[in-house]
CSV table of C-alpha atoms in Angstrom, one decimal:
chain,number,residue,atom,x,y,z
A,1,GLN,CA,52.6,119.5,180.1
A,2,VAL,CA,55.6,117.8,181.6
A,3,GLN,CA,55.8,114.1,180.7
A,4,LEU,CA,57.9,111.5,182.6
A,5,VAL,CA,58.6,108.0,181.3
A,6,GLU,CA,60.1,105.3,183.4
A,7,SER,CA,62.1,102.3,182.3
A,8,GLY,CA,64.3,99.6,183.7
A,9,GLY,CA,61.9,97.7,185.9
A,10,GLY,CA,61.8,93.9,185.9
A,11,SER,CA,62.1,90.7,187.9
A,12,VAL,CA,65.2,89.9,190.0
A,13,SER,CA,66.1,87.5,192.7
A,14,ALA,CA,66.8,88.7,196.3
A,15,GLY,CA,70.2,90.3,196.6
A,16,GLY,CA,70.1,91.4,193.0
A,17,SER,CA,70.2,94.9,191.4
A,18,LEU,CA,68.2,97.0,189.0
A,19,ARG,CA,68.6,100.5,187.6
A,20,LEU,CA,65.6,102.5,186.9
A,21,SER,CA,65.6,105.5,184.5
A,22,CYS,CA,63.1,108.3,184.1
A,23,THR,CA,63.2,110.7,181.2
A,24,VAL,CA,61.6,114.1,181.7
A,25,SER,CA,60.3,115.9,178.6
A,26,ASP,CA,60.4,119.5,179.9
A,27,GLN,CA,63.6,121.5,179.0
A,28,SER,CA,63.3,123.2,182.4
A,29,ALA,CA,63.6,119.8,184.2
A,30,SER,CA,67.1,120.7,185.4
A,31,SER,CA,65.5,123.1,187.8
A,32,TYR,CA,63.0,120.7,189.2
A,33,CYS,CA,63.1,118.5,192.3
A,34,LEU,CA,62.7,114.9,191.1
A,35,GLY,CA,61.8,111.8,193.1
A,36,TRP,CA,61.1,108.1,193.1
A,37,PHE,CA,58.0,106.7,194.8
A,38,ARG,CA,56.7,103.2,195.1
A,39,GLN,CA,53.4,101.5,195.8
A,40,ALA,CA,52.9,97.8,196.6
A,41,PRO,CA,49.5,96.2,196.3
A,42,GLY,CA,47.3,97.1,199.3
A,43,LYS,CA,49.9,99.6,200.7
A,44,ALA,CA,50.1,103.3,200.6
A,45,ARG,CA,52.5,105.1,198.3
A,46,GLU,CA,55.9,105.6,199.8
A,47,GLY,CA,58.6,108.1,199.0
A,48,VAL,CA,61.8,106.3,198.2
A,49,ALA,CA,64.3,109.0,197.2
A,50,THR,CA,64.4,112.5,196.0
A,51,ILE,CA,67.0,114.8,194.5
A,52,ASP,CA,67.2,118.5,194.1
A,53,SER,CA,68.5,120.5,191.1
A,54,ASP,CA,72.0,120.6,192.6
A,55,GLY,CA,72.1,116.8,193.1
A,56,SER,CA,71.5,116.7,196.8
A,57,PRO,CA,69.6,113.5,197.7
A,58,THR,CA,67.2,112.4,200.4
A,59,TYR,CA,66.3,108.8,201.1
A,60,ALA,CA,63.7,106.9,203.0
A,61,ASP,CA,65.2,104.9,205.9
A,62,SER,CA,64.1,101.7,204.3
A,63,VAL,CA,66.5,102.1,201.3
A,64,LYS,CA,69.4,104.0,202.8
A,65,GLY,CA,72.7,102.4,201.9
A,66,ARG,CA,71.1,100.2,199.2
A,67,PHE,CA,69.6,102.7,196.7
A,68,THR,CA,71.2,105.6,195.0
A,69,ILE,CA,69.4,108.4,193.2
A,70,SER,CA,71.1,110.5,190.6
A,71,ARG,CA,70.3,112.8,187.7
A,72,ASP,CA,71.9,113.8,184.4
A,73,ASN,CA,70.6,117.3,183.7
A,74,ALA,CA,72.1,117.3,180.2
A,75,LYS,CA,69.9,114.3,179.3
A,76,ASN,CA,66.9,115.3,181.4
A,77,THR,CA,67.1,111.9,183.0
A,78,LEU,CA,66.7,110.6,186.6
A,79,TYR,CA,68.1,107.3,187.8
A,80,LEU,CA,67.6,105.0,190.7
A,81,GLN,CA,70.3,102.4,191.3
A,82,MET,CA,68.9,99.7,193.5
A,83,ASN,CA,71.2,97.1,195.1
A,84,SER,CA,70.7,94.3,197.7
A,85,LEU,CA,67.0,94.1,196.7
A,86,ASN,CA,64.7,92.1,198.8
A,87,PRO,CA,61.1,91.0,198.4
A,88,GLY,CA,59.9,94.0,200.4
A,89,ASP,CA,61.1,96.2,197.6
A,90,THR,CA,58.5,94.7,195.2
A,91,ALA,CA,56.3,97.5,194.0
A,92,MET,CA,55.3,99.8,191.2
A,93,TYR,CA,58.0,102.5,191.0
A,94,SER,CA,57.1,105.9,189.7
A,95,CYS,CA,59.1,109.0,189.1
A,96,ALA,CA,57.8,112.5,189.8
A,97,ALA,CA,58.8,116.1,189.4
A,98,LYS,CA,57.9,119.4,191.0
A,99,ASN,CA,58.8,122.9,190.1
A,100,SER,CA,59.9,123.7,193.6
A,101,ALA,CA,63.3,123.7,195.3
A,102,THR,CA,62.0,122.1,198.5
A,103,LEU,CA,63.0,118.4,198.8
A,104,SER,CA,60.3,116.2,200.1
A,105,LEU,CA,59.4,112.5,200.2
A,106,MET,CA,55.7,113.4,200.3
A,107,GLY,CA,54.0,112.6,197.0
A,108,TYR,CA,51.3,115.2,197.3
A,109,THR,CA,53.9,117.9,196.9
A,110,TYR,CA,54.8,116.8,193.3
A,111,ASN,CA,53.1,118.2,190.2
A,112,PHE,CA,53.9,115.6,187.5
A,113,TRP,CA,54.0,111.8,187.5
A,114,GLY,CA,55.1,109.0,185.3
A,115,GLN,CA,53.1,105.9,184.6
A,116,GLY,CA,55.4,103.6,186.6
A,117,THR,CA,57.5,100.6,186.1
A,118,GLN,CA,57.1,97.3,188.0
A,119,VAL,CA,59.9,95.9,190.1
A,120,THR,CA,59.4,92.3,191.4
A,121,VAL,CA,61.9,90.7,193.8
A,122,SER,CA,61.7,87.0,194.4
A,123,SER,CA,63.1,85.2,197.5
């Protein structure tokens, strides 16, 4: 069973930055597509950014130019650098993995999920 553990969430003022990390337990993780998703209270889950095994990213329009997804396959770790945060970014952020080469921001296509880390942005 693949396990994902997120870290790096917290509270920040608008305009600030945070860096999320996600450690993947599976040694085959380097071949997986990995992604970051978020869910705010009362809202549907939203795909934020995904990255394939070669490092090619895809971003939601809402975060383009502000967020950067990256991965370190040697460390089996996924990152999300979040800059210029605003209150609309407040949510529980979760990482996910799938053993498929197809990039997607649709959560239902992912097989494995972490528990999430809370990000709160105050105005």
